[in-house]
Amino acid sequence: MTQDKKRIVIALGGNALQADSKDTTAKKQRETAKETAQPIVDLIEEGHEVILAHGNGPQVGQIIATYETAVEHDDSNQLMPFPECGAMSQGYIGYHLQQAVREEMVQRGVAKEIATVVTQVVVDENDPGFQNPTKPVGSFYSQEDAKKMEQELGFVMKEDAGRGYRRVVASPEPVDVVEAPVVSTLVDQGHVVITVGGGGIPVVDRGNGVLEGKPAVIDKDFASEKVAEILDADLLIILTAVEKVAINFGKPDQKELEQISVKEAYRYIEEGHFAPGSMLPKVKAALKFVESAPGRRTLITSLDKAKEGIAGKTGTTIG
């Protein structure tokens, strides 16, 4: 690959799949995916090797809620295990992205193929996240029903902001990506790959080739970072709703950042500038990739500014 062409892992933010939080239909997601495909194909057209990752929070929530409703109306039905729900979301989100990116490439005469790899991500069963599950999933329940689910199904249920009780699962850190060799082979052959959808399906390695799915949610930015490490990417792009990372966000002295050194990033984290569950995990994932090997950089920006960000014209670069 020439010096100006890069191997890039792109972590798509939620707005890249569902721009309207009130309209979560498959039809609307397909429409949004078509808009998302355009800046992605801009990068592919320039000759960059592109690997896509994405979240799945609303989508997997819909799948879980559908099965919960089915059981509520007919107790002869069975709840679908959480890992299988994650796999379903990887498939149908990947399908929408594949169609949109492929159509855009065909229209521009870009001779590449695109495929989704349903991806398993190894986690450590002793990860502290399993001791204190915090990630809410699925429907809201009364306290009585929540206690019943804890007793009968072994779920951990917690009250959610006065709206009722919800199941919570762990959010462990990724250790390895099972299908990374497959993804690497496809990328080496010039194909565009969608992988670690929703952070990947969390599994623990039981040995002798046996992998066991776990009810957990891996942060998609950390899973994207792990893929970028393994594939020896030049650049990790974490896409979000804002063009640049800011300190003193929402305050009169808010300042947008263009270039952050590793030392500065850690200082800003210590000073509490980045909100947990929002910008903080993105900055932490960015740092992890930058520190994994010399010469690696992370760009945090919005989807429509990705091309300009790579050119150094906007966005926040760490490293």
PDB file of C-alpha atoms in Angstrom:
ATOM      1  CA  MET A   1       0.000   0.000   0.000  1.00  0.00           C
ATOM      2  CA  THR A   2       1.360   3.416  -0.903  1.00  0.00           C
ATOM      3  CA  GLN A   3       2.182   5.898   1.813  1.00  0.00           C
ATOM      4  CA  ASP A   4      -0.981   7.986   1.349  1.00  0.00           C
ATOM      5  CA  LYS A   5      -3.259   4.935   1.319  1.00  0.00           C
ATOM      6  CA  LYS A   6      -4.200   3.601   4.731  1.00  0.00           C
ATOM      7  CA  ARG A   7      -5.751   0.585   6.388  1.00  0.00           C
ATOM      8  CA  ILE A   8      -8.596   2.150   8.341  1.00  0.00           C
ATOM      9  CA  VAL A   9     -10.982   0.705  10.917  1.00  0.00           C
ATOM     10  CA  ILE A  10     -14.134   2.817  11.196  1.00  0.00           C
ATOM     11  CA  ALA A  11     -16.335   2.559  14.288  1.00  0.00           C
ATOM     12  CA  LEU A  12     -19.741   3.826  13.212  1.00  0.00           C
ATOM     13  CA  GLY A  13     -21.743   5.726  15.822  1.00  0.00           C
ATOM     14  CA  GLY A  14     -25.420   5.097  16.462  1.00  0.00           C
ATOM     15  CA  ASN A  15     -26.499   8.036  14.296  1.00  0.00           C
ATOM     16  CA  ALA A  16     -24.909   6.297  11.306  1.00  0.00           C
ATOM     17  CA  LEU A  17     -27.655   3.661  11.541  1.00  0.00           C
ATOM     18  CA  GLN A  18     -30.584   5.436  13.158  1.00  0.00           C
ATOM     19  CA  ALA A  19     -30.501   9.177  12.600  1.00  0.00           C
ATOM     20  CA  ASP A  20     -34.043   9.513  13.990  1.00  0.00           C
ATOM     21  CA  SER A  21     -34.366   8.011  17.487  1.00  0.00           C
ATOM     22  CA  LYS A  22     -38.167   8.083  17.163  1.00  0.00           C
ATOM     23  CA  ASP A  23     -38.213   6.054  13.957  1.00  0.00           C
ATOM     24  CA  THR A  24     -36.412   2.763  14.519  1.00  0.00           C
ATOM     25  CA  THR A  25     -38.000   0.822  11.664  1.00  0.00           C
ATOM     26  CA  ALA A  26     -35.979  -1.310   9.268  1.00  0.00           C
ATOM     27  CA  LYS A  27     -37.114   0.960   6.423  1.00  0.00           C
ATOM     28  CA  LYS A  28     -35.684   4.040   8.121  1.00  0.00           C
ATOM     29  CA  GLN A  29     -32.437   2.221   8.942  1.00  0.00           C
ATOM     30  CA  ARG A  30     -32.017   1.274   5.281  1.00  0.00           C
ATOM     31  CA  GLU A  31     -32.479   4.920   4.311  1.00  0.00           C
ATOM     32  CA  THR A  32     -29.934   6.060   6.898  1.00  0.00           C
ATOM     33  CA  ALA A  33     -27.484   3.367   5.777  1.00  0.00           C
ATOM     34  CA  LYS A  34     -27.603   4.792   2.235  1.00  0.00           C
ATOM     35  CA  GLU A  35     -26.574   8.206   3.555  1.00  0.00           C
ATOM     36  CA  THR A  36     -23.881   6.599   5.723  1.00  0.00           C
ATOM     37  CA  ALA A  37     -22.450   4.733   2.725  1.00  0.00           C
ATOM     38  CA  GLN A  38     -21.509   7.883   0.831  1.00  0.00           C
ATOM     39  CA  PRO A  39     -18.629   9.153   3.026  1.00  0.00           C
ATOM     40  CA  ILE A  40     -17.464   5.567   3.556  1.00  0.00           C
ATOM     41  CA  VAL A  41     -17.212   4.981  -0.191  1.00  0.00           C
ATOM     42  CA  ASP A  42     -15.383   8.304  -0.510  1.00  0.00           C
ATOM     43  CA  LEU A  43     -12.564   6.686   1.478  1.00  0.00           C
ATOM     44  CA  ILE A  44     -12.760   3.388  -0.425  1.00  0.00           C
ATOM     45  CA  GLU A  45     -12.661   5.279  -3.728  1.00  0.00           C
ATOM     46  CA  GLU A  46      -9.452   6.998  -2.614  1.00  0.00           C
ATOM     47  CA  GLY A  47      -7.832   3.573  -2.270  1.00  0.00           C
ATOM     48  CA  HIS A  48      -7.956   3.094   1.493  1.00  0.00           C
ATOM     49  CA  GLU A  49      -8.567  -0.379   2.922  1.00  0.00           C
ATOM     50  CA  VAL A  50     -11.722  -0.011   5.010  1.00  0.00           C
ATOM     51  CA  ILE A  51     -12.993  -2.215   7.826  1.00  0.00           C
ATOM     52  CA  LEU A  52     -16.347  -1.243   9.333  1.00  0.00           C
ATOM     53  CA  ALA A  53     -17.628  -1.786  12.858  1.00  0.00           C
ATOM     54  CA  HIS A  54     -20.902  -0.584  14.360  1.00  0.00           C
ATOM     55  CA  GLY A  55     -23.044  -0.476  17.469  1.00  0.00           C
ATOM     56  CA  ASN A  56     -26.315  -2.360  17.926  1.00  0.00           C
ATOM     57  CA  GLY A  57     -27.922  -0.980  21.103  1.00  0.00           C
ATOM     58  CA  PRO A  58     -31.395  -0.077  19.805  1.00  0.00           C
ATOM     59  CA  GLN A  59     -31.508  -2.993  17.378  1.00  0.00           C
ATOM     60  CA  VAL A  60     -30.605  -5.734  19.842  1.00  0.00           C
ATOM     61  CA  GLY A  61     -32.980  -4.125  22.329  1.00  0.00           C
ATOM     62  CA  GLN A  62     -35.805  -4.481  19.814  1.00  0.00           C
ATOM     63  CA  ILE A  63     -34.967  -8.134  19.230  1.00  0.00           C
ATOM     64  CA  ILE A  64     -34.901  -8.896  22.958  1.00  0.00           C
ATOM     65  CA  ALA A  65     -38.159  -7.001  23.562  1.00  0.00           C
ATOM     66  CA  THR A  66     -39.864  -8.962  20.776  1.00  0.00           C
ATOM     67  CA  TYR A  67     -39.031 -12.273  22.429  1.00  0.00           C
ATOM     68  CA  GLU A  68     -40.005 -10.927  25.849  1.00  0.00           C
ATOM     69  CA  THR A  69     -43.403  -9.883  24.476  1.00  0.00           C
ATOM     70  CA  ALA A  70     -43.876 -13.305  22.871  1.00  0.00           C
ATOM     71  CA  VAL A  71     -43.235 -15.028  26.213  1.00  0.00           C
ATOM     72  CA  GLU A  72     -45.520 -12.587  28.032  1.00  0.00           C
ATOM     73  CA  HIS A  73     -48.403 -13.470  25.717  1.00  0.00           C
ATOM     74  CA  ASP A  74     -47.676 -17.198  25.580  1.00  0.00           C
ATOM     75  CA  ASP A  75     -45.470 -18.772  28.244  1.00  0.00           C
ATOM     76  CA  SER A  76     -44.883 -21.793  26.012  1.00  0.00           C
ATOM     77  CA  ASN A  77     -42.475 -19.582  24.065  1.00  0.00           C
ATOM     78  CA  GLN A  78     -38.838 -19.370  25.091  1.00  0.00           C
ATOM     79  CA  LEU A  79     -36.658 -16.297  25.520  1.00  0.00           C
ATOM     80  CA  MET A  80     -33.874 -16.140  22.960  1.00  0.00           C
ATOM     81  CA  PRO A  81     -30.437 -16.228  24.676  1.00  0.00           C
ATOM     82  CA  PHE A  82     -28.676 -12.889  24.676  1.00  0.00           C
ATOM     83  CA  PRO A  83     -25.673 -13.977  22.524  1.00  0.00           C
ATOM     84  CA  GLU A  84     -28.047 -15.194  19.809  1.00  0.00           C
ATOM     85  CA  CYS A  85     -29.849 -11.834  19.873  1.00  0.00           C
ATOM     86  CA  GLY A  86     -26.498 -10.149  19.300  1.00  0.00           C
ATOM     87  CA  ALA A  87     -25.798 -12.446  16.365  1.00  0.00           C
ATOM     88  CA  MET A  88     -29.182 -11.606  14.828  1.00  0.00           C
ATOM     89  CA  SER A  89     -28.470  -7.889  15.087  1.00  0.00           C
ATOM     90  CA  GLN A  90     -25.057  -8.332  13.455  1.00  0.00           C
ATOM     91  CA  GLY A  91     -26.713 -10.079  10.533  1.00  0.00           C
ATOM     92  CA  TYR A  92     -29.452  -7.615   9.791  1.00  0.00           C
ATOM     93  CA  ILE A  93     -27.432  -4.457  10.398  1.00  0.00           C
ATOM     94  CA  GLY A  94     -24.661  -5.917   8.256  1.00  0.00           C
ATOM     95  CA  TYR A  95     -27.200  -6.672   5.539  1.00  0.00           C
ATOM     96  CA  HIS A  96     -28.333  -3.038   5.432  1.00  0.00           C
ATOM     97  CA  LEU A  97     -24.764  -1.706   5.382  1.00  0.00           C
ATOM     98  CA  GLN A  98     -23.692  -4.246   2.743  1.00  0.00           C
ATOM     99  CA  GLN A  99     -26.519  -3.253   0.433  1.00  0.00           C
ATOM    100  CA  ALA A 100     -25.935   0.467   0.889  1.00  0.00           C
ATOM    101  CA  VAL A 101     -22.144   0.419   0.486  1.00  0.00           C
ATOM    102  CA  ARG A 102     -22.266  -2.023  -2.427  1.00  0.00           C
ATOM    103  CA  GLU A 103     -24.865   0.058  -4.264  1.00  0.00           C
ATOM    104  CA  GLU A 104     -22.783   3.206  -3.772  1.00  0.00           C
ATOM    105  CA  MET A 105     -19.633   1.440  -5.009  1.00  0.00           C
ATOM    106  CA  VAL A 106     -21.404   0.075  -8.087  1.00  0.00           C
ATOM    107  CA  GLN A 107     -22.749   3.530  -8.959  1.00  0.00           C
ATOM    108  CA  ARG A 108     -19.227   4.951  -8.767  1.00  0.00           C
ATOM    109  CA  GLY A 109     -17.583   2.085 -10.622  1.00  0.00           C
ATOM    110  CA  VAL A 110     -15.602   0.881  -7.599  1.00  0.00           C
ATOM    111  CA  ALA A 111     -14.828  -2.789  -8.268  1.00  0.00           C
ATOM    112  CA  LYS A 112     -14.864  -4.207  -4.737  1.00  0.00           C
ATOM    113  CA  GLU A 113     -16.981  -6.646  -2.789  1.00  0.00           C
ATOM    114  CA  ILE A 114     -18.285  -6.217   0.750  1.00  0.00           C
ATOM    115  CA  ALA A 115     -19.183  -8.868   3.324  1.00  0.00           C
ATOM    116  CA  THR A 116     -20.321  -9.085   6.928  1.00  0.00           C
ATOM    117  CA  VAL A 117     -18.525 -11.486   9.243  1.00  0.00           C
ATOM    118  CA  VAL A 118     -20.634 -12.534  12.233  1.00  0.00           C
ATOM    119  CA  THR A 119     -17.927 -12.028  14.800  1.00  0.00           C
ATOM    120  CA  GLN A 120     -17.219 -13.553  18.206  1.00  0.00           C
ATOM    121  CA  VAL A 121     -15.048 -11.638  20.666  1.00  0.00           C
ATOM    122  CA  VAL A 122     -13.251 -13.415  23.483  1.00  0.00           C
ATOM    123  CA  VAL A 123     -13.691 -11.946  26.952  1.00  0.00           C
ATOM    124  CA  ASP A 124     -12.226 -12.912  30.317  1.00  0.00           C
ATOM    125  CA  GLU A 125     -14.753 -14.678  32.525  1.00  0.00           C
ATOM    126  CA  ASN A 126     -13.042 -13.038  35.509  1.00  0.00           C
ATOM    127  CA  ASP A 127     -13.455  -9.539  34.076  1.00  0.00           C
ATOM    128  CA  PRO A 128     -14.703  -7.243  36.885  1.00  0.00           C
ATOM    129  CA  GLY A 129     -17.677  -6.319  34.710  1.00  0.00           C
ATOM    130  CA  PHE A 130     -19.255  -9.719  35.386  1.00  0.00           C
ATOM    131  CA  GLN A 131     -19.237  -8.999  39.119  1.00  0.00           C
ATOM    132  CA  ASN A 132     -21.253  -5.796  38.693  1.00  0.00           C
ATOM    133  CA  PRO A 133     -23.489  -5.849  35.595  1.00  0.00           C
ATOM    134  CA  THR A 134     -24.599  -2.337  34.639  1.00  0.00           C
ATOM    135  CA  LYS A 135     -25.704  -2.400  30.981  1.00  0.00           C
ATOM    136  CA  PRO A 136     -29.545  -2.269  30.728  1.00  0.00           C
ATOM    137  CA  VAL A 137     -31.186  -4.362  27.999  1.00  0.00           C
ATOM    138  CA  GLY A 138     -34.728  -5.255  27.036  1.00  0.00           C
ATOM    139  CA  SER A 139     -38.097  -4.173  28.404  1.00  0.00           C
ATOM    140  CA  PHE A 140     -39.205  -2.470  31.616  1.00  0.00           C
ATOM    141  CA  TYR A 141     -40.861  -4.565  34.346  1.00  0.00           C
ATOM    142  CA  SER A 142     -42.622  -4.056  37.649  1.00  0.00           C
ATOM    143  CA  GLN A 143     -40.715  -4.843  40.835  1.00  0.00           C
ATOM    144  CA  GLU A 144     -42.804  -7.991  41.285  1.00  0.00           C
ATOM    145  CA  ASP A 145     -42.079  -9.288  37.788  1.00  0.00           C
ATOM    146  CA  ALA A 146     -38.405  -8.343  38.139  1.00  0.00           C
ATOM    147  CA  LYS A 147     -38.064 -10.432  41.303  1.00  0.00           C
ATOM    148  CA  LYS A 148     -39.734 -13.349  39.541  1.00  0.00           C
ATOM    149  CA  MET A 149     -37.270 -13.106  36.638  1.00  0.00           C
ATOM    150  CA  GLU A 150     -34.334 -13.016  39.048  1.00  0.00           C
ATOM    151  CA  GLN A 151     -35.594 -16.151  40.804  1.00  0.00           C
ATOM    152  CA  GLU A 152     -36.677 -18.143  37.753  1.00  0.00           C
ATOM    153  CA  LEU A 153     -34.182 -17.015  35.099  1.00  0.00           C
ATOM    154  CA  GLY A 154     -31.203 -15.894  37.169  1.00  0.00           C
ATOM    155  CA  PHE A 155     -31.260 -12.407  35.640  1.00  0.00           C
ATOM    156  CA  VAL A 156     -29.867  -9.372  37.412  1.00  0.00           C
ATOM    157  CA  MET A 157     -32.612  -6.724  37.476  1.00  0.00           C
ATOM    158  CA  LYS A 158     -32.126  -3.091  38.469  1.00  0.00           C
ATOM    159  CA  GLU A 159     -34.424  -0.077  38.768  1.00  0.00           C
ATOM    160  CA  ASP A 160     -33.981   2.302  35.834  1.00  0.00           C
ATOM    161  CA  ALA A 161     -34.560   6.006  36.545  1.00  0.00           C
ATOM    162  CA  GLY A 162     -38.044   5.550  37.959  1.00  0.00           C
ATOM    163  CA  ARG A 163     -39.318   3.899  34.779  1.00  0.00           C
ATOM    164  CA  GLY A 164     -39.349   0.354  36.107  1.00  0.00           C
ATOM    165  CA  TYR A 165     -36.912  -2.537  36.360  1.00  0.00           C
ATOM    166  CA  ARG A 166     -34.719  -3.788  33.527  1.00  0.00           C
ATOM    167  CA  ARG A 167     -32.305  -6.616  33.052  1.00  0.00           C
ATOM    168  CA  VAL A 168     -28.660  -5.580  33.259  1.00  0.00           C
ATOM    169  CA  VAL A 169     -25.686  -7.449  31.820  1.00  0.00           C
ATOM    170  CA  ALA A 170     -21.918  -7.112  32.084  1.00  0.00           C
ATOM    171  CA  SER A 171     -19.761  -4.961  29.800  1.00  0.00           C
ATOM    172  CA  PRO A 172     -16.364  -6.738  29.763  1.00  0.00           C
ATOM    173  CA  GLU A 173     -13.339  -5.617  27.784  1.00  0.00           C
ATOM    174  CA  PRO A 174     -12.391  -7.511  24.606  1.00  0.00           C
ATOM    175  CA  VAL A 175      -9.409  -9.863  24.772  1.00  0.00           C
ATOM    176  CA  ASP A 176      -9.283 -11.300  21.251  1.00  0.00           C
ATOM    177  CA  VAL A 177     -11.336 -11.510  18.055  1.00  0.00           C
ATOM    178  CA  VAL A 178     -12.055 -15.087  16.991  1.00  0.00           C
ATOM    179  CA  GLU A 179     -12.687 -14.390  13.312  1.00  0.00           C
ATOM    180  CA  ALA A 180      -9.798 -11.919  12.920  1.00  0.00           C
ATOM    181  CA  PRO A 181      -7.879 -14.271  10.543  1.00  0.00           C
ATOM    182  CA  VAL A 182     -10.943 -14.448   8.269  1.00  0.00           C
ATOM    183  CA  VAL A 183     -11.332 -10.666   8.312  1.00  0.00           C
ATOM    184  CA  SER A 184      -7.613 -10.218   7.616  1.00  0.00           C
ATOM    185  CA  THR A 185      -7.753 -12.571   4.625  1.00  0.00           C
ATOM    186  CA  LEU A 186     -10.712 -10.717   3.129  1.00  0.00           C
ATOM    187  CA  VAL A 187      -9.072  -7.320   3.613  1.00  0.00           C
ATOM    188  CA  ASP A 188      -5.792  -8.566   2.136  1.00  0.00           C
ATOM    189  CA  GLN A 189      -7.750  -9.647  -0.942  1.00  0.00           C
ATOM    190  CA  GLY A 190      -9.104  -6.122  -1.364  1.00  0.00           C
ATOM    191  CA  HIS A 191     -12.611  -6.603   0.041  1.00  0.00           C
ATOM    192  CA  VAL A 192     -14.515  -4.315   2.398  1.00  0.00           C
ATOM    193  CA  VAL A 193     -15.454  -6.064   5.647  1.00  0.00           C
ATOM    194  CA  ILE A 194     -18.048  -5.384   8.355  1.00  0.00           C
ATOM    195  CA  THR A 195     -17.028  -6.975  11.647  1.00  0.00           C
ATOM    196  CA  VAL A 196     -17.479  -6.877  15.469  1.00  0.00           C
ATOM    197  CA  GLY A 197     -21.022  -5.576  15.045  1.00  0.00           C
ATOM    198  CA  GLY A 198     -22.374  -4.357  18.365  1.00  0.00           C
ATOM    199  CA  GLY A 199     -18.962  -4.996  19.876  1.00  0.00           C
ATOM    200  CA  GLY A 200     -19.061  -8.640  18.807  1.00  0.00           C
ATOM    201  CA  ILE A 201     -20.697 -11.657  20.428  1.00  0.00           C
ATOM    202  CA  PRO A 202     -18.987 -12.096  23.826  1.00  0.00           C
ATOM    203  CA  VAL A 203     -17.573 -15.598  24.292  1.00  0.00           C
ATOM    204  CA  VAL A 204     -15.258 -17.304  26.758  1.00  0.00           C
ATOM    205  CA  ASP A 205     -12.733 -19.881  25.600  1.00  0.00           C
ATOM    206  CA  ARG A 206     -13.366 -23.269  27.265  1.00  0.00           C
ATOM    207  CA  GLY A 207     -10.404 -24.882  25.490  1.00  0.00           C
ATOM    208  CA  ASN A 208     -10.245 -27.530  22.775  1.00  0.00           C
ATOM    209  CA  GLY A 209     -11.963 -25.180  20.370  1.00  0.00           C
ATOM    210  CA  VAL A 210     -15.060 -24.743  22.525  1.00  0.00           C
ATOM    211  CA  LEU A 211     -16.417 -21.188  22.800  1.00  0.00           C
ATOM    212  CA  GLU A 212     -19.312 -20.330  25.097  1.00  0.00           C
ATOM    213  CA  GLY A 213     -21.477 -17.273  24.495  1.00  0.00           C
ATOM    214  CA  LYS A 214     -22.001 -14.952  27.461  1.00  0.00           C
ATOM    215  CA  PRO A 215     -24.870 -12.533  28.128  1.00  0.00           C
ATOM    216  CA  ALA A 216     -22.857  -9.327  27.945  1.00  0.00           C
ATOM    217  CA  VAL A 217     -22.307  -6.202  25.858  1.00  0.00           C
ATOM    218  CA  ILE A 218     -18.837  -5.202  24.664  1.00  0.00           C
ATOM    219  CA  ASP A 219     -18.341  -1.513  23.963  1.00  0.00           C
ATOM    220  CA  LYS A 220     -18.152  -1.176  20.175  1.00  0.00           C
ATOM    221  CA  ASP A 221     -15.321   1.376  20.330  1.00  0.00           C
ATOM    222  CA  PHE A 222     -13.136  -0.993  22.367  1.00  0.00           C
ATOM    223  CA  ALA A 223     -13.989  -3.902  20.059  1.00  0.00           C
ATOM    224  CA  SER A 224     -13.121  -1.720  17.051  1.00  0.00           C
ATOM    225  CA  GLU A 225      -9.828  -0.825  18.709  1.00  0.00           C
ATOM    226  CA  LYS A 226      -9.022  -4.499  19.252  1.00  0.00           C
ATOM    227  CA  VAL A 227      -9.705  -5.286  15.578  1.00  0.00           C
ATOM    228  CA  ALA A 228      -7.560  -2.329  14.521  1.00  0.00           C
ATOM    229  CA  GLU A 229      -4.703  -3.633  16.674  1.00  0.00           C
ATOM    230  CA  ILE A 230      -4.925  -7.178  15.341  1.00  0.00           C
ATOM    231  CA  LEU A 231      -5.173  -6.089  11.693  1.00  0.00           C
ATOM    232  CA  ASP A 232      -2.270  -3.647  12.115  1.00  0.00           C
ATOM    233  CA  ALA A 233      -4.385  -0.725  10.948  1.00  0.00           C
ATOM    234  CA  ASP A 234      -2.806   2.652  10.344  1.00  0.00           C
ATOM    235  CA  LEU A 235      -5.791   4.608  11.576  1.00  0.00           C
ATOM    236  CA  LEU A 236      -8.795   4.054  13.838  1.00  0.00           C
ATOM    237  CA  ILE A 237     -11.691   6.406  13.132  1.00  0.00           C
ATOM    238  CA  ILE A 238     -14.292   6.686  15.883  1.00  0.00           C
ATOM    239  CA  LEU A 239     -17.357   8.401  14.493  1.00  0.00           C
ATOM    240  CA  THR A 240     -19.730  10.257  16.761  1.00  0.00           C
ATOM    241  CA  ALA A 241     -22.304  13.048  16.690  1.00  0.00           C
ATOM    242  CA  VAL A 242     -19.780  15.884  17.010  1.00  0.00           C
ATOM    243  CA  GLU A 243     -17.073  17.125  14.673  1.00  0.00           C
ATOM    244  CA  LYS A 244     -14.437  17.538  17.382  1.00  0.00           C
ATOM    245  CA  VAL A 245     -13.803  16.466  20.955  1.00  0.00           C
ATOM    246  CA  ALA A 246     -14.203  19.343  23.411  1.00  0.00           C
ATOM    247  CA  ILE A 247     -13.158  20.155  26.952  1.00  0.00           C
ATOM    248  CA  ASN A 248     -15.447  22.138  29.258  1.00  0.00           C
ATOM    249  CA  PHE A 249     -18.252  20.800  27.087  1.00  0.00           C
ATOM    250  CA  GLY A 250     -21.473  22.807  27.330  1.00  0.00           C
ATOM    251  CA  LYS A 251     -19.829  25.587  29.343  1.00  0.00           C
ATOM    252  CA  PRO A 252     -19.020  29.178  28.310  1.00  0.00           C
ATOM    253  CA  ASP A 253     -15.332  28.296  28.044  1.00  0.00           C
ATOM    254  CA  GLN A 254     -15.901  25.177  25.883  1.00  0.00           C
ATOM    255  CA  LYS A 255     -12.872  24.502  23.692  1.00  0.00           C
ATOM    256  CA  GLU A 256     -12.743  22.164  20.704  1.00  0.00           C
ATOM    257  CA  LEU A 257      -9.566  20.147  20.298  1.00  0.00           C
ATOM    258  CA  GLU A 258      -7.795  19.421  17.019  1.00  0.00           C
ATOM    259  CA  GLN A 259      -4.694  17.530  18.121  1.00  0.00           C
ATOM    260  CA  ILE A 260      -4.207  15.828  21.492  1.00  0.00           C
ATOM    261  CA  SER A 261      -1.054  14.160  22.729  1.00  0.00           C
ATOM    262  CA  VAL A 262      -1.348  11.014  24.832  1.00  0.00           C
ATOM    263  CA  LYS A 263      -0.200  12.961  27.891  1.00  0.00           C
ATOM    264  CA  GLU A 264      -2.826  15.672  27.329  1.00  0.00           C
ATOM    265  CA  ALA A 265      -5.583  13.098  26.833  1.00  0.00           C
ATOM    266  CA  TYR A 266      -4.811  11.435  30.161  1.00  0.00           C
ATOM    267  CA  ARG A 267      -4.784  14.812  31.875  1.00  0.00           C
ATOM    268  CA  TYR A 268      -8.172  15.711  30.441  1.00  0.00           C
ATOM    269  CA  ILE A 269      -9.550  12.361  31.616  1.00  0.00           C
ATOM    270  CA  GLU A 270      -8.248  12.987  35.147  1.00  0.00           C
ATOM    271  CA  GLU A 271      -9.835  16.432  35.107  1.00  0.00           C
ATOM    272  CA  GLY A 272     -13.211  14.881  34.259  1.00  0.00           C
ATOM    273  CA  HIS A 273     -13.767  16.531  30.886  1.00  0.00           C
ATOM    274  CA  PHE A 274     -15.232  13.452  29.181  1.00  0.00           C
ATOM    275  CA  ALA A 275     -18.575  11.974  30.206  1.00  0.00           C
ATOM    276  CA  PRO A 276     -18.772   8.241  31.046  1.00  0.00           C
ATOM    277  CA  GLY A 277     -20.965   6.422  28.546  1.00  0.00           C
ATOM    278  CA  SER A 278     -20.365   9.166  25.992  1.00  0.00           C
ATOM    279  CA  MET A 279     -16.972  10.606  25.045  1.00  0.00           C
ATOM    280  CA  LEU A 280     -14.903   8.923  27.773  1.00  0.00           C
ATOM    281  CA  PRO A 281     -14.919   5.377  26.299  1.00  0.00           C
ATOM    282  CA  LYS A 282     -14.114   6.809  22.867  1.00  0.00           C
ATOM    283  CA  VAL A 283     -11.068   8.655  24.165  1.00  0.00           C
ATOM    284  CA  LYS A 284      -9.948   5.607  26.155  1.00  0.00           C
ATOM    285  CA  ALA A 285     -10.288   3.368  23.091  1.00  0.00           C
ATOM    286  CA  ALA A 286      -8.384   5.955  21.052  1.00  0.00           C
ATOM    287  CA  LEU A 287      -5.546   5.980  23.570  1.00  0.00           C
ATOM    288  CA  LYS A 288      -5.391   2.198  23.698  1.00  0.00           C
ATOM    289  CA  PHE A 289      -4.897   2.007  19.936  1.00  0.00           C
ATOM    290  CA  VAL A 290      -2.335   4.827  19.808  1.00  0.00           C
ATOM    291  CA  GLU A 291      -0.291   3.205  22.579  1.00  0.00           C
ATOM    292  CA  SER A 292      -0.430  -0.283  21.023  1.00  0.00           C
ATOM    293  CA  ALA A 293       2.362   0.447  18.500  1.00  0.00           C
ATOM    294  CA  PRO A 294       4.417   3.384  17.198  1.00  0.00           C
ATOM    295  CA  GLY A 295       2.890   5.490  14.418  1.00  0.00           C
ATOM    296  CA  ARG A 296      -0.736   4.623  15.087  1.00  0.00           C
ATOM    297  CA  ARG A 297      -3.322   7.405  15.237  1.00  0.00           C
ATOM    298  CA  THR A 298      -6.975   7.747  16.139  1.00  0.00           C
ATOM    299  CA  LEU A 299      -9.362  10.265  14.639  1.00  0.00           C
ATOM    300  CA  ILE A 300     -12.585  11.175  16.444  1.00  0.00           C
ATOM    301  CA  THR A 301     -15.072  13.112  14.328  1.00  0.00           C
ATOM    302  CA  SER A 302     -18.518  13.027  12.728  1.00  0.00           C
ATOM    303  CA  LEU A 303     -19.388  10.784   9.796  1.00  0.00           C
ATOM    304  CA  ASP A 304     -19.677  13.594   7.261  1.00  0.00           C
ATOM    305  CA  LYS A 305     -16.263  14.974   8.231  1.00  0.00           C
ATOM    306  CA  ALA A 306     -14.290  11.705   8.061  1.00  0.00           C
ATOM    307  CA  LYS A 307     -12.649  12.451   4.712  1.00  0.00           C
ATOM    308  CA  GLU A 308     -11.618  15.943   5.799  1.00  0.00           C
ATOM    309  CA  GLY A 309     -10.423  14.543   9.108  1.00  0.00           C
ATOM    310  CA  ILE A 310      -8.054  12.106   7.420  1.00  0.00           C
ATOM    311  CA  ALA A 311      -6.674  15.033   5.444  1.00  0.00           C
ATOM    312  CA  GLY A 312      -6.023  16.847   8.718  1.00  0.00           C
ATOM    313  CA  LYS A 313      -8.588  19.560   8.060  1.00  0.00           C
ATOM    314  CA  THR A 314     -10.944  18.823  10.969  1.00  0.00           C
ATOM    315  CA  GLY A 315     -11.782  16.347  13.710  1.00  0.00           C
ATOM    316  CA  THR A 316      -9.703  15.510  16.766  1.00  0.00           C
ATOM    317  CA  THR A 317      -6.563  13.447  16.250  1.00  0.00           C
ATOM    318  CA  ILE A 318      -4.905  11.588  19.120  1.00  0.00           C
ATOM    319  CA  GLY A 319      -1.368  10.363  18.691  1.00  0.00           C
TER     320      GLY A 319
END
